[in-house]
């Protein structure tokens, strides 16, 4: 198979050499048959005619050789493309309308498929994922552009006054912190979140628990929930990690839970989650 592919590739790359070699070989065989007939007493003109009849036509034999090497298909494809290009240029207005229609149709179908794929075929790995929304924040009057984060004060205002939301959670992007107190020190990615995140996403830890409102309050002792992949890599699936003290950037921290393998929020690079000590003022 590989030898055949190499042979076809060589014939395509060195097309001129292939055509020359094929013509020389056919000429050699035709002359050999012609000379053999001449030696038998046949006139040369008649001998050449019989030789060509014997091979069934030079061009037909060449096409068979090209087909055997996979070159004929490329020739036919190039011919069809050239013909189509000439026809398109000849009817440029119609061609432009067709291309524009196809572009709009393909774009619309791609957008619809993206939504269907995310919502129906491959929804988020959380409960009631079709009801999850992400809040944006902007102040057009002050030229503040739309961003995908909100101030903590606004979060608590939503929490108190947005009665159309059954739950609300807030998180901060992951930062790198130094883990010590358990083996070799390591830089890990830690995301700070509110205690309500699991209830909003409808997920539960595989081991232990998530942190509580009291543990998320400012001044409380820090606790952490580990990502499943990090727990496997760093602690070797040890269930006794629950309750174990560690240190994150010098802050004493107690491990209280391990999430399931499918949980990766906000992305799969996060190694642990700790409470975000947001002030609860709504003024």
Short mmCIF file of N, CA and C in Angstrom, two decimals, residues 133-219:
data_model
loop_
_atom_site.label_atom_id
_atom_site.label_comp_id
_atom_site.label_asym_id
_atom_site.label_seq_id
_atom_site.Cartn_x
_atom_site.Cartn_y
_atom_site.Cartn_z
N UNK A 133 -27.52 31.05 32.74
CA UNK A 133 -27.18 32.25 31.99
C UNK A 133 -25.95 32.88 32.64
N UNK A 134 -25.22 33.66 31.84
CA UNK A 134 -24.07 34.40 32.35
C UNK A 134 -24.36 35.88 32.24
N UNK A 135 -24.22 36.59 33.35
CA UNK A 135 -24.55 38.00 33.40
C UNK A 135 -23.37 38.84 32.90
N UNK A 136 -23.70 39.89 32.16
CA UNK A 136 -22.71 40.83 31.67
C UNK A 136 -22.89 42.17 32.38
N UNK A 137 -21.88 42.99 32.29
CA UNK A 137 -21.91 44.28 32.98
C UNK A 137 -21.34 45.35 32.06
N UNK A 138 -22.05 46.48 31.96
CA UNK A 138 -21.55 47.60 31.17
C UNK A 138 -22.22 48.88 31.64
N UNK A 139 -21.57 50.02 31.39
CA UNK A 139 -22.15 51.34 31.68
C UNK A 139 -21.95 52.19 30.42
N UNK A 140 -22.88 52.12 29.46
CA UNK A 140 -22.70 52.86 28.20
C UNK A 140 -22.54 54.36 28.42
N UNK A 141 -23.25 54.94 29.41
CA UNK A 141 -23.17 56.38 29.62
C UNK A 141 -21.79 56.83 30.06
N UNK A 142 -21.01 55.90 30.62
CA UNK A 142 -19.65 56.22 31.06
C UNK A 142 -18.59 55.54 30.19
N UNK A 143 -19.03 55.06 29.03
CA UNK A 143 -18.12 54.41 28.08
C UNK A 143 -17.42 53.19 28.68
N UNK A 144 -18.13 52.50 29.58
CA UNK A 144 -17.61 51.25 30.13
C UNK A 144 -18.10 50.12 29.23
N UNK A 145 -17.21 49.41 28.55
CA UNK A 145 -17.66 48.36 27.60
C UNK A 145 -18.25 47.16 28.33
N UNK A 146 -18.94 46.33 27.55
CA UNK A 146 -19.52 45.11 28.10
C UNK A 146 -18.43 44.13 28.49
N UNK A 147 -18.50 43.64 29.71
CA UNK A 147 -17.52 42.67 30.21
C UNK A 147 -18.28 41.52 30.85
N UNK A 148 -17.59 40.39 31.01
CA UNK A 148 -18.22 39.20 31.57
C UNK A 148 -17.95 39.08 33.07
N UNK A 149 -17.83 40.18 33.76
CA UNK A 149 -17.71 40.15 35.21
C UNK A 149 -18.47 41.34 35.77
N UNK A 150 -18.89 41.22 37.02
CA UNK A 150 -19.62 42.30 37.67
C UNK A 150 -18.98 42.58 39.02
N UNK A 151 -19.09 43.81 39.52
CA UNK A 151 -18.56 44.11 40.84
C UNK A 151 -19.29 43.31 41.91
N UNK A 152 -18.61 43.01 43.00
CA UNK A 152 -19.22 42.21 44.06
C UNK A 152 -20.44 42.90 44.65
N UNK A 153 -20.41 44.24 44.73
CA UNK A 153 -21.57 44.96 45.27
C UNK A 153 -22.80 44.74 44.39
N UNK A 154 -22.60 44.78 43.07
CA UNK A 154 -23.71 44.55 42.15
C UNK A 154 -24.21 43.12 42.25
N UNK A 155 -23.30 42.18 42.51
CA UNK A 155 -23.71 40.78 42.69
C UNK A 155 -24.70 40.65 43.83
N UNK A 156 -24.42 41.28 44.95
CA UNK A 156 -25.32 41.17 46.10
C UNK A 156 -26.62 41.93 45.87
N UNK A 157 -26.59 42.98 45.05
CA UNK A 157 -27.84 43.64 44.68
C UNK A 157 -28.71 42.73 43.84
N UNK A 158 -28.10 42.03 42.89
CA UNK A 158 -28.85 41.03 42.11
C UNK A 158 -29.40 39.96 43.03
N UNK A 159 -28.61 39.53 43.98
CA UNK A 159 -29.01 38.45 44.88
C UNK A 159 -30.24 38.85 45.69
N UNK A 160 -30.33 40.12 46.06
CA UNK A 160 -31.45 40.59 46.88
C UNK A 160 -32.68 40.96 46.05
N UNK A 161 -32.48 41.42 44.81
CA UNK A 161 -33.59 42.05 44.09
C UNK A 161 -34.00 41.35 42.80
N UNK A 162 -33.15 40.49 42.26
CA UNK A 162 -33.48 39.82 40.99
C UNK A 162 -34.30 38.56 41.29
N UNK A 163 -35.61 38.74 41.40
CA UNK A 163 -36.47 37.62 41.79
C UNK A 163 -36.74 36.65 40.64
N UNK A 164 -36.35 37.00 39.43
CA UNK A 164 -36.53 36.06 38.31
C UNK A 164 -35.43 35.00 38.27
N UNK A 165 -34.39 35.18 39.09
CA UNK A 165 -33.30 34.21 39.15
C UNK A 165 -33.50 33.30 40.35
N UNK A 166 -33.49 31.99 40.10
CA UNK A 166 -33.66 31.03 41.20
C UNK A 166 -32.38 30.83 41.98
N UNK A 167 -31.26 31.21 41.43
CA UNK A 167 -29.99 31.09 42.13
C UNK A 167 -28.95 31.96 41.46
N UNK A 168 -27.94 32.34 42.21
CA UNK A 168 -26.91 33.22 41.68
C UNK A 168 -25.58 32.87 42.32
N UNK A 169 -24.55 32.80 41.51
CA UNK A 169 -23.21 32.50 42.01
C UNK A 169 -22.21 33.41 41.32
N UNK A 170 -21.08 33.60 41.96
CA UNK A 170 -20.04 34.45 41.41
C UNK A 170 -18.70 33.75 41.55
N UNK A 171 -17.85 33.95 40.58
CA UNK A 171 -16.52 33.35 40.65
C UNK A 171 -15.49 34.33 40.09
N UNK A 172 -14.26 34.10 40.45
CA UNK A 172 -13.14 34.90 39.94
C UNK A 172 -12.25 34.00 39.12
N UNK A 173 -11.61 34.56 38.11
CA UNK A 173 -10.70 33.77 37.29
C UNK A 173 -9.59 33.16 38.12
N UNK A 174 -9.08 32.03 37.64
CA UNK A 174 -8.07 31.29 38.40
C UNK A 174 -6.75 32.05 38.46
N UNK A 175 -6.14 32.04 39.64
CA UNK A 175 -4.81 32.60 39.84
C UNK A 175 -3.86 31.49 40.27
N UNK A 176 -2.59 31.68 40.01
CA UNK A 176 -1.60 30.69 40.43
C UNK A 176 -1.15 30.98 41.86
N UNK A 177 -1.30 29.96 42.72
CA UNK A 177 -0.86 30.04 44.11
C UNK A 177 0.14 28.92 44.37
N UNK A 178 0.98 29.10 45.36
CA UNK A 178 1.98 28.09 45.70
C UNK A 178 1.43 27.16 46.77
N UNK A 179 1.35 25.88 46.44
CA UNK A 179 0.89 24.86 47.39
C UNK A 179 2.09 24.32 48.15
N UNK A 180 2.01 24.36 49.48
CA UNK A 180 3.04 23.78 50.34
C UNK A 180 2.36 22.99 51.44
N UNK A 181 3.18 22.29 52.21
CA UNK A 181 2.66 21.52 53.32
C UNK A 181 2.33 20.09 52.98
N UNK A 182 2.48 19.71 51.70
CA UNK A 182 2.18 18.34 51.27
C UNK A 182 3.10 18.00 50.11
N UNK A 183 4.27 17.44 50.41
CA UNK A 183 5.21 17.08 49.36
C UNK A 183 5.95 18.29 48.83
N UNK A 184 6.36 18.19 47.57
CA UNK A 184 7.12 19.26 46.93
C UNK A 184 6.23 20.47 46.66
N UNK A 185 6.69 21.68 46.96
CA UNK A 185 5.91 22.88 46.63
C UNK A 185 5.57 22.93 45.14
N UNK A 186 4.39 23.43 44.83
CA UNK A 186 3.91 23.43 43.45
C UNK A 186 3.02 24.63 43.21
N UNK A 187 3.14 25.22 42.03
CA UNK A 187 2.25 26.30 41.63
C UNK A 187 0.99 25.69 41.02
N UNK A 188 -0.17 26.00 41.60
CA UNK A 188 -1.43 25.45 41.12
C UNK A 188 -2.39 26.59 40.81
N UNK A 189 -3.40 26.30 39.98
CA UNK A 189 -4.39 27.29 39.59
C UNK A 189 -5.60 27.17 40.51
N UNK A 190 -5.94 28.27 41.17
CA UNK A 190 -7.01 28.29 42.17
C UNK A 190 -8.03 29.35 41.78
N UNK A 191 -9.31 28.97 41.78
CA UNK A 191 -10.40 29.90 41.48
C UNK A 191 -11.16 30.21 42.76
N UNK A 192 -11.49 31.47 42.95
CA UNK A 192 -12.27 31.89 44.12
C UNK A 192 -13.74 32.01 43.71
N UNK A 193 -14.63 31.40 44.48
CA UNK A 193 -16.05 31.38 44.13
C UNK A 193 -16.90 31.59 45.38
N UNK A 194 -18.18 31.84 45.15
CA UNK A 194 -19.13 31.91 46.26
C UNK A 194 -19.56 30.51 46.65
N UNK A 195 -20.10 30.39 47.84
CA UNK A 195 -20.53 29.07 48.33
C UNK A 195 -21.74 28.55 47.58
N UNK A 196 -22.44 29.42 46.83
CA UNK A 196 -23.66 29.01 46.13
C UNK A 196 -23.39 28.34 44.79
N UNK A 197 -22.14 28.28 44.35
CA UNK A 197 -21.85 27.77 43.01
C UNK A 197 -22.37 26.35 42.77
N UNK A 198 -22.15 25.37 43.66
CA UNK A 198 -22.66 24.02 43.40
C UNK A 198 -24.18 23.95 43.29
N UNK A 199 -24.90 24.75 44.10
CA UNK A 199 -26.36 24.70 44.02
C UNK A 199 -26.86 25.31 42.72
N UNK A 200 -26.17 26.32 42.20
CA UNK A 200 -26.57 26.91 40.92
C UNK A 200 -26.30 25.94 39.78
N UNK A 201 -25.14 25.31 39.80
CA UNK A 201 -24.78 24.36 38.74
C UNK A 201 -25.37 22.97 38.97
N UNK A 202 -25.92 22.76 40.16
CA UNK A 202 -26.52 21.47 40.53
C UNK A 202 -25.51 20.33 40.44
N UNK A 203 -24.40 20.53 41.11
CA UNK A 203 -23.36 19.50 41.20
C UNK A 203 -23.04 19.27 42.66
N UNK A 204 -22.48 18.11 42.95
CA UNK A 204 -22.08 17.77 44.32
C UNK A 204 -20.67 17.20 44.29
N UNK A 205 -19.89 17.41 45.35
CA UNK A 205 -18.55 16.84 45.39
C UNK A 205 -18.58 15.32 45.40
N UNK A 206 -17.55 14.72 44.81
CA UNK A 206 -17.42 13.26 44.84
C UNK A 206 -16.93 12.78 46.20
N UNK A 207 -16.13 13.61 46.85
CA UNK A 207 -15.62 13.31 48.19
C UNK A 207 -15.82 14.55 49.05
N UNK A 208 -16.22 14.35 50.31
CA UNK A 208 -16.35 15.47 51.22
C UNK A 208 -17.51 16.38 50.87
N UNK A 209 -17.27 17.68 50.94
CA UNK A 209 -18.34 18.67 50.74
C UNK A 209 -17.77 19.95 50.13
N UNK A 210 -18.69 20.85 49.77
CA UNK A 210 -18.31 22.20 49.34
C UNK A 210 -18.24 23.10 50.58
N UNK A 211 -17.66 24.27 50.44
CA UNK A 211 -17.58 25.16 51.60
C UNK A 211 -18.92 25.87 51.84
N UNK A 212 -19.13 26.29 53.07
CA UNK A 212 -20.39 26.89 53.50
C UNK A 212 -20.33 28.41 53.43
N UNK A 213 -21.51 29.05 53.68
CA UNK A 213 -21.55 30.51 53.72
C UNK A 213 -20.64 31.05 54.82
N UNK A 214 -20.64 30.37 55.96
CA UNK A 214 -19.81 30.83 57.08
C UNK A 214 -18.33 30.76 56.71
N UNK A 215 -17.93 29.72 55.98
CA UNK A 215 -16.53 29.58 55.58
C UNK A 215 -16.14 30.57 54.49
N UNK A 216 -17.16 31.12 53.80
CA UNK A 216 -16.89 32.12 52.76
C UNK A 216 -16.93 33.54 53.30
N UNK A 217 -17.26 33.70 54.58
CA UNK A 217 -17.34 35.03 55.16
C UNK A 217 -15.94 35.61 55.36
N UNK A 218 -15.78 36.93 55.23
CA UNK A 218 -14.47 37.55 55.47
C UNK A 218 -13.95 37.24 56.87
N UNK A 219 -12.69 36.87 56.96
CA UNK A 219 -12.08 36.57 58.24
C UNK A 219 -12.15 35.12 58.64
#
